[in-house]
PDB file of C-alpha atoms and ligand atoms in Angstrom:
ATOM      1  CA  MET A   1      42.135   0.912 -12.766  1.00  0.00           C
ATOM      2  CA  SER A   2      39.007  -1.203 -13.081  1.00  0.00           C
ATOM      3  CA  ARG A   3      36.116  -0.132 -15.323  1.00  0.00           C
ATOM      4  CA  LEU A   4      34.050   0.374 -12.178  1.00  0.00           C
ATOM      5  CA  ASP A   5      36.691   2.666 -10.644  1.00  0.00           C
ATOM      6  CA  SER A   6      36.991   4.560 -13.915  1.00  0.00           C
ATOM      7  CA  PHE A   7      33.200   4.978 -14.148  1.00  0.00           C
ATOM      8  CA  ILE A   8      32.986   6.232 -10.574  1.00  0.00           C
ATOM      9  CA  ARG A   9      35.825   8.675 -11.186  1.00  0.00           C
ATOM     10  CA  ARG A  10      34.183   9.962 -14.362  1.00  0.00           C
ATOM     11  CA  LEU A  11      30.862  10.626 -12.718  1.00  0.00           C
ATOM     12  CA  THR A  12      32.503  12.148  -9.642  1.00  0.00           C
ATOM     13  CA  ALA A  13      34.543  14.495 -11.836  1.00  0.00           C
ATOM     14  CA  GLN A  14      31.442  15.404 -13.764  1.00  0.00           C
ATOM     15  CA  LYS A  15      29.544  16.262 -10.589  1.00  0.00           C
ATOM     16  CA  ILE A  16      32.376  18.360  -9.156  1.00  0.00           C
ATOM     17  CA  LEU A  17      32.908  20.259 -12.378  1.00  0.00           C
ATOM     18  CA  ILE A  18      29.227  20.914 -13.010  1.00  0.00           C
ATOM     19  CA  GLU A  19      28.845  22.276  -9.471  1.00  0.00           C
ATOM     20  CA  HIS A  20      31.947  24.450 -10.019  1.00  0.00           C
ATOM     21  CA  ALA A  21      30.616  25.737 -13.347  1.00  0.00           C
ATOM     22  CA  VAL A  22      27.198  26.591 -11.957  1.00  0.00           C
ATOM     23  CA  GLY A  23      29.013  28.748  -9.374  1.00  0.00           C
ATOM     24  CA  LEU A  24      31.012  30.457 -12.148  1.00  0.00           C
ATOM     25  CA  ILE A  25      27.884  31.545 -14.011  1.00  0.00           C
ATOM     26  CA  ALA A  26      26.220  33.205 -11.015  1.00  0.00           C
ATOM     27  CA  ASP A  27      26.485  36.619 -12.753  1.00  0.00           C
ATOM     28  CA  VAL A  28      25.863  35.394 -16.327  1.00  0.00           C
ATOM     29  CA  PRO A  29      22.219  35.439 -17.395  1.00  0.00           C
ATOM     30  CA  GLY A  30      20.956  32.777 -19.768  1.00  0.00           C
ATOM     31  CA  PRO A  31      19.823  29.174 -19.998  1.00  0.00           C
ATOM     32  CA  ILE A  32      21.808  25.992 -19.704  1.00  0.00           C
ATOM     33  CA  LEU A  33      22.299  23.725 -22.723  1.00  0.00           C
ATOM     34  CA  GLU A  34      22.760  20.026 -21.982  1.00  0.00           C
ATOM     35  CA  LEU A  35      24.306  18.242 -24.990  1.00  0.00           C
ATOM     36  CA  GLY A  36      23.456  14.581 -24.429  1.00  0.00           C
ATOM     37  CA  LEU A  37      20.456  14.114 -22.177  1.00  0.00           C
ATOM     38  CA  GLY A  38      21.128  10.390 -21.920  1.00  0.00           C
ATOM     39  CA  VAL A  39      19.445   9.016 -18.792  1.00  0.00           C
ATOM     40  CA  ALA A  40      19.217  12.573 -17.432  1.00  0.00           C
ATOM     41  CA  ARG A  41      21.685  12.175 -14.542  1.00  0.00           C
ATOM     42  CA  THR A  42      23.507  15.420 -15.176  1.00  0.00           C
ATOM     43  CA  TYR A  43      20.361  17.181 -16.398  1.00  0.00           C
ATOM     44  CA  ASP A  44      18.630  16.358 -13.096  1.00  0.00           C
ATOM     45  CA  HIS A  45      21.672  17.473 -11.095  1.00  0.00           C
ATOM     46  CA  MET A  46      21.870  20.794 -12.921  1.00  0.00           C
ATOM     47  CA  ARG A  47      18.134  21.253 -12.418  1.00  0.00           C
ATOM     48  CA  SER A  48      18.617  20.865  -8.667  1.00  0.00           C
ATOM     49  CA  LEU A  49      21.652  23.214  -8.653  1.00  0.00           C
ATOM     50  CA  ALA A  50      20.046  25.974 -10.736  1.00  0.00           C
ATOM     51  CA  PRO A  51      16.243  25.704 -10.405  1.00  0.00           C
ATOM     52  CA  GLU A  52      15.818  29.250 -11.641  1.00  0.00           C
ATOM     53  CA  ARG A  53      17.475  28.545 -15.007  1.00  0.00           C
ATOM     54  CA  GLU A  54      15.854  27.142 -18.089  1.00  0.00           C
ATOM     55  CA  ILE A  55      17.650  24.012 -19.237  1.00  0.00           C
ATOM     56  CA  PHE A  56      17.408  22.830 -22.855  1.00  0.00           C
ATOM     57  CA  ALA A  57      18.468  19.241 -23.361  1.00  0.00           C
ATOM     58  CA  PHE A  58      19.601  17.775 -26.691  1.00  0.00           C
ATOM     59  CA  ASP A  59      19.664  14.128 -27.760  1.00  0.00           C
ATOM     60  CA  ASN A  60      18.929  12.056 -30.811  1.00  0.00           C
ATOM     61  CA  VAL A  61      17.194   9.340 -28.812  1.00  0.00           C
ATOM     62  CA  ILE A  62      14.909   9.226 -25.804  1.00  0.00           C
ATOM     63  CA  VAL A  63      16.300   6.948 -23.137  1.00  0.00           C
ATOM     64  CA  ALA A  64      15.725   9.057 -20.011  1.00  0.00           C
ATOM     65  CA  PRO A  65      13.127   7.897 -17.480  1.00  0.00           C
ATOM     66  CA  ILE A  66       9.800   9.499 -18.339  1.00  0.00           C
ATOM     67  CA  ASP A  67       9.617  11.417 -15.082  1.00  0.00           C
ATOM     68  CA  LEU A  68      12.984  13.052 -15.835  1.00  0.00           C
ATOM     69  CA  LEU A  69      12.272  14.028 -19.429  1.00  0.00           C
ATOM     70  CA  PRO A  70      12.200  17.791 -20.059  1.00  0.00           C
ATOM     71  CA  ASP A  71       8.929  19.098 -21.467  1.00  0.00           C
ATOM     72  CA  ALA A  72       8.619  19.280 -25.241  1.00  0.00           C
ATOM     73  CA  HIS A  73       9.751  22.941 -25.343  1.00  0.00           C
ATOM     74  CA  HIS A  74      12.950  22.149 -23.472  1.00  0.00           C
ATOM     75  CA  PHE A  75      13.869  18.894 -25.239  1.00  0.00           C
ATOM     76  CA  ILE A  76      15.521  19.340 -28.606  1.00  0.00           C
ATOM     77  CA  LEU A  77      15.331  15.959 -30.342  1.00  0.00           C
ATOM     78  CA  GLY A  78      17.700  15.179 -33.197  1.00  0.00           C
ATOM     79  CA  GLU A  79      21.283  15.246 -34.304  1.00  0.00           C
ATOM     80  CA  ILE A  80      23.077  18.034 -32.404  1.00  0.00           C
ATOM     81  CA  ARG A  81      25.089  18.620 -35.520  1.00  0.00           C
ATOM     82  CA  GLU A  82      21.876  19.728 -37.148  1.00  0.00           C
ATOM     83  CA  THR A  83      19.885  21.206 -34.247  1.00  0.00           C
ATOM     84  CA  LEU A  84      22.387  23.289 -32.293  1.00  0.00           C
ATOM     85  CA  ALA A  85      22.884  25.912 -34.976  1.00  0.00           C
ATOM     86  CA  PHE A  86      19.112  26.372 -35.392  1.00  0.00           C
ATOM     87  CA  CYS A  87      17.837  26.197 -31.810  1.00  0.00           C
ATOM     88  CA  GLY A  88      18.163  29.951 -31.174  1.00  0.00           C
ATOM     89  CA  PRO A  89      14.506  30.923 -31.702  1.00  0.00           C
ATOM     90  CA  ARG A  90      13.358  28.146 -29.337  1.00  0.00           C
ATOM     91  CA  VAL A  91      16.029  28.799 -26.693  1.00  0.00           C
ATOM     92  CA  GLY A  92      15.475  32.559 -26.930  1.00  0.00           C
ATOM     93  CA  ALA A  93      18.802  33.635 -25.340  1.00  0.00           C
ATOM     94  CA  LYS A  94      22.477  32.858 -25.447  1.00  0.00           C
ATOM     95  CA  ALA A  95      23.564  30.171 -23.010  1.00  0.00           C
ATOM     96  CA  ALA A  96      25.256  30.848 -19.691  1.00  0.00           C
ATOM     97  CA  LEU A  97      26.417  27.231 -19.480  1.00  0.00           C
ATOM     98  CA  MET A  98      26.857  24.460 -21.978  1.00  0.00           C
ATOM     99  CA  HIS A  99      27.563  20.934 -20.748  1.00  0.00           C
ATOM    100  CA  ASN A 100      28.858  18.696 -23.500  1.00  0.00           C
ATOM    101  CA  ASP A 101      28.449  15.045 -22.629  1.00  0.00           C
ATOM    102  CA  ILE A 102      28.401  13.451 -26.097  1.00  0.00           C
ATOM    103  CA  GLY A 103      31.988  12.277 -25.964  1.00  0.00           C
ATOM    104  CA  SER A 104      32.980   8.642 -25.818  1.00  0.00           C
ATOM    105  CA  GLY A 105      35.985   6.587 -24.820  1.00  0.00           C
ATOM    106  CA  ASP A 106      37.087   6.531 -28.436  1.00  0.00           C
ATOM    107  CA  GLU A 107      39.560   9.281 -29.291  1.00  0.00           C
ATOM    108  CA  ILE A 108      38.840   9.075 -33.038  1.00  0.00           C
ATOM    109  CA  HIS A 109      35.134   9.521 -32.469  1.00  0.00           C
ATOM    110  CA  ASN A 110      35.864  12.437 -30.131  1.00  0.00           C
ATOM    111  CA  ALA A 111      38.132  14.045 -32.702  1.00  0.00           C
ATOM    112  CA  ALA A 112      35.431  13.785 -35.358  1.00  0.00           C
ATOM    113  CA  THR A 113      32.785  15.192 -32.994  1.00  0.00           C
ATOM    114  CA  ARG A 114      35.112  17.985 -31.923  1.00  0.00           C
ATOM    115  CA  ALA A 115      35.616  19.058 -35.537  1.00  0.00           C
ATOM    116  CA  TRP A 116      31.935  19.730 -36.201  1.00  0.00           C
ATOM    117  CA  LEU A 117      30.886  20.703 -32.698  1.00  0.00           C
ATOM    118  CA  ALA A 118      33.464  23.355 -31.765  1.00  0.00           C
ATOM    119  CA  PRO A 119      32.437  25.852 -34.487  1.00  0.00           C
ATOM    120  CA  LEU A 120      28.794  25.592 -33.363  1.00  0.00           C
ATOM    121  CA  VAL A 121      29.570  26.457 -29.744  1.00  0.00           C
ATOM    122  CA  PRO A 122      30.507  30.173 -29.724  1.00  0.00           C
ATOM    123  CA  PRO A 123      27.353  31.366 -31.587  1.00  0.00           C
ATOM    124  CA  ALA A 124      25.265  29.708 -28.855  1.00  0.00           C
ATOM    125  CA  MET A 125      27.072  31.190 -25.887  1.00  0.00           C
ATOM    126  CA  ALA A 126      26.529  34.341 -23.832  1.00  0.00           C
ATOM    127  CA  PRO A 127      29.491  36.663 -23.074  1.00  0.00           C
ATOM    128  CA  GLY A 128      31.243  35.148 -20.007  1.00  0.00           C
ATOM    129  CA  GLY A 129      29.396  31.877 -20.483  1.00  0.00           C
ATOM    130  CA  VAL A 130      31.034  28.623 -19.464  1.00  0.00           C
ATOM    131  CA  VAL A 131      31.501  25.414 -21.464  1.00  0.00           C
ATOM    132  CA  VAL A 132      32.106  22.137 -19.611  1.00  0.00           C
ATOM    133  CA  THR A 133      33.147  19.370 -21.961  1.00  0.00           C
ATOM    134  CA  SER A 134      34.354  15.819 -21.796  1.00  0.00           C
ATOM    135  CA  PHE A 135      36.837  16.439 -24.626  1.00  0.00           C
ATOM    136  CA  GLU A 136      38.979  19.446 -25.467  1.00  0.00           C
ATOM    137  CA  MET A 137      37.669  21.894 -28.037  1.00  0.00           C
ATOM    138  CA  ASP A 138      39.237  24.626 -30.091  1.00  0.00           C
ATOM    139  CA  LEU A 139      37.249  27.709 -29.080  1.00  0.00           C
ATOM    140  CA  PRO A 140      39.074  30.802 -30.338  1.00  0.00           C
ATOM    141  CA  GLY A 141      39.129  33.657 -27.837  1.00  0.00           C
ATOM    142  CA  TYR A 142      37.936  31.454 -24.982  1.00  0.00           C
ATOM    143  CA  SER A 143      39.958  31.015 -21.807  1.00  0.00           C
ATOM    144  CA  LYS A 144      40.719  27.521 -20.685  1.00  0.00           C
ATOM    145  CA  LEU A 145      40.068  27.494 -16.942  1.00  0.00           C
ATOM    146  CA  PRO A 146      41.753  25.250 -14.412  1.00  0.00           C
ATOM    147  CA  VAL A 147      39.603  22.351 -13.182  1.00  0.00           C
ATOM    148  CA  PRO A 148      39.195  21.776  -9.441  1.00  0.00           C
ATOM    149  CA  PRO A 149      42.187  19.819  -8.066  1.00  0.00           C
ATOM    150  CA  GLU A 150      40.137  16.684  -7.287  1.00  0.00           C
ATOM    151  CA  ILE A 151      39.622  16.072 -11.017  1.00  0.00           C
ATOM    152  CA  GLY A 152      42.146  13.956 -12.848  1.00  0.00           C
ATOM    153  CA  ARG A 153      44.098  15.487 -15.727  1.00  0.00           C
ATOM    154  CA  ASN A 154      42.382  15.412 -19.115  1.00  0.00           C
ATOM    155  CA  ARG A 155      39.149  13.985 -17.715  1.00  0.00           C
ATOM    156  CA  TYR A 156      37.077  17.124 -18.173  1.00  0.00           C
ATOM    157  CA  HIS A 157      37.667  20.589 -19.577  1.00  0.00           C
ATOM    158  CA  ILE A 158      36.200  23.965 -18.846  1.00  0.00           C
ATOM    159  CA  TYR A 159      36.282  27.102 -20.971  1.00  0.00           C
ATOM    160  CA  ARG A 160      34.947  30.597 -20.529  1.00  0.00           C
ATOM    161  CA  ALA A 161      33.664  32.790 -23.355  1.00  0.00           C
ATOM    162  CA  PRO A 162      35.097  36.287 -23.643  1.00  0.00           C
ATOM    163  CA  ARG A 163      33.129  38.895 -21.730  1.00  0.00           C
ATOM    164  CA  GLY A 164      32.641  40.834 -24.939  1.00  0.00           C
TER     165      GLY A 164
HETATM  166  C1  SAM B   1      27.070   9.788 -22.249  1.00  0.00           C
HETATM  167  S1  SAM B   1      25.403   9.975 -22.730  1.00  0.00           S
HETATM  168  C2  SAM B   1      24.882  11.377 -21.820  1.00  0.00           C
HETATM  169  C3  SAM B   1      24.689  11.083 -20.356  1.00  0.00           C
HETATM  170  C4  SAM B   1      23.886  12.120 -19.639  1.00  0.00           C
HETATM  171  N1  SAM B   1      24.562  13.425 -19.614  1.00  0.00           N
HETATM  172  C5  SAM B   1      23.546  11.670 -18.249  1.00  0.00           C
HETATM  173  O1  SAM B   1      24.109  12.200 -17.290  1.00  0.00           O
HETATM  174  O2  SAM B   1      22.682  10.767 -18.159  1.00  0.00           O
HETATM  175  C6  SAM B   1      25.537  10.685 -24.333  1.00  0.00           C
HETATM  176  C7  SAM B   1      24.205  10.969 -24.992  1.00  0.00           C
HETATM  177  O3  SAM B   1      24.464  11.811 -26.095  1.00  0.00           O
HETATM  178  C8  SAM B   1      23.666  11.410 -27.188  1.00  0.00           C
HETATM  179  N2  SAM B   1      24.388  11.823 -28.393  1.00  0.00           N
HETATM  180  C9  SAM B   1      25.617  11.454 -28.763  1.00  0.00           C
HETATM  181  N3  SAM B   1      25.940  12.040 -29.950  1.00  0.00           N
HETATM  182  C10 SAM B   1      24.857  12.777 -30.317  1.00  0.00           C
HETATM  183  C11 SAM B   1      24.583  13.581 -31.454  1.00  0.00           C
HETATM  184  N4  SAM B   1      25.483  13.780 -32.422  1.00  0.00           N
HETATM  185  N5  SAM B   1      23.396  14.208 -31.521  1.00  0.00           N
HETATM  186  C12 SAM B   1      22.461  14.022 -30.530  1.00  0.00           C
HETATM  187  N6  SAM B   1      22.667  13.257 -29.441  1.00  0.00           N
HETATM  188  C13 SAM B   1      23.861  12.639 -29.331  1.00  0.00           C
HETATM  189  C14 SAM B   1      23.498   9.893 -27.029  1.00  0.00           C
HETATM  190  O4  SAM B   1      22.299   9.476 -27.639  1.00  0.00           O
HETATM  191  C15 SAM B   1      23.501   9.739 -25.522  1.00  0.00           C
HETATM  192  O5  SAM B   1      22.203   9.652 -25.016  1.00  0.00           O
END
């Protein structure tokens, strides 16, 4: 598969899974956390799918087009490893949806990120909240949900927090 085909498949899978996840959280109150604002493609898509939700976006750099940047309250600038555990007072509620897009094509990098990120996820999540992630995570007590059939195996992963 060419790099272009792979890129198109990745973004298509991301779009399908985000749309699926937003449907799953219809009855779960709370904001959305976007880990990895990047150029704000997925942020903007989630904004259009869930205009009633607050979305807090995390990144350690600003590369998004200025007209797509969240306002200062909703943009949490810095290393997620340092900010995620301490964003509660700003976010003000547990998250209904977390979209983790800080993975890379490098499995070693993903393994290292997974090791520090996974323990920070459950404290941020609402009961019944959904985590969409580009790499698998060990989230004790969470259910791993099936992805829609159009998505290739191991491309994206979706987990649901216990209802409490
Ligand atoms: C693949 S891009 C995100 C793409 C974005 N979701 C979009 O649709 O445009 C990953 C982003 O995560 C950010 N990132 C990666 N690791 C990070 C970390 N440990 N802390 C904060 N930001 C991080 C990078 O700076 C980059 O902007």
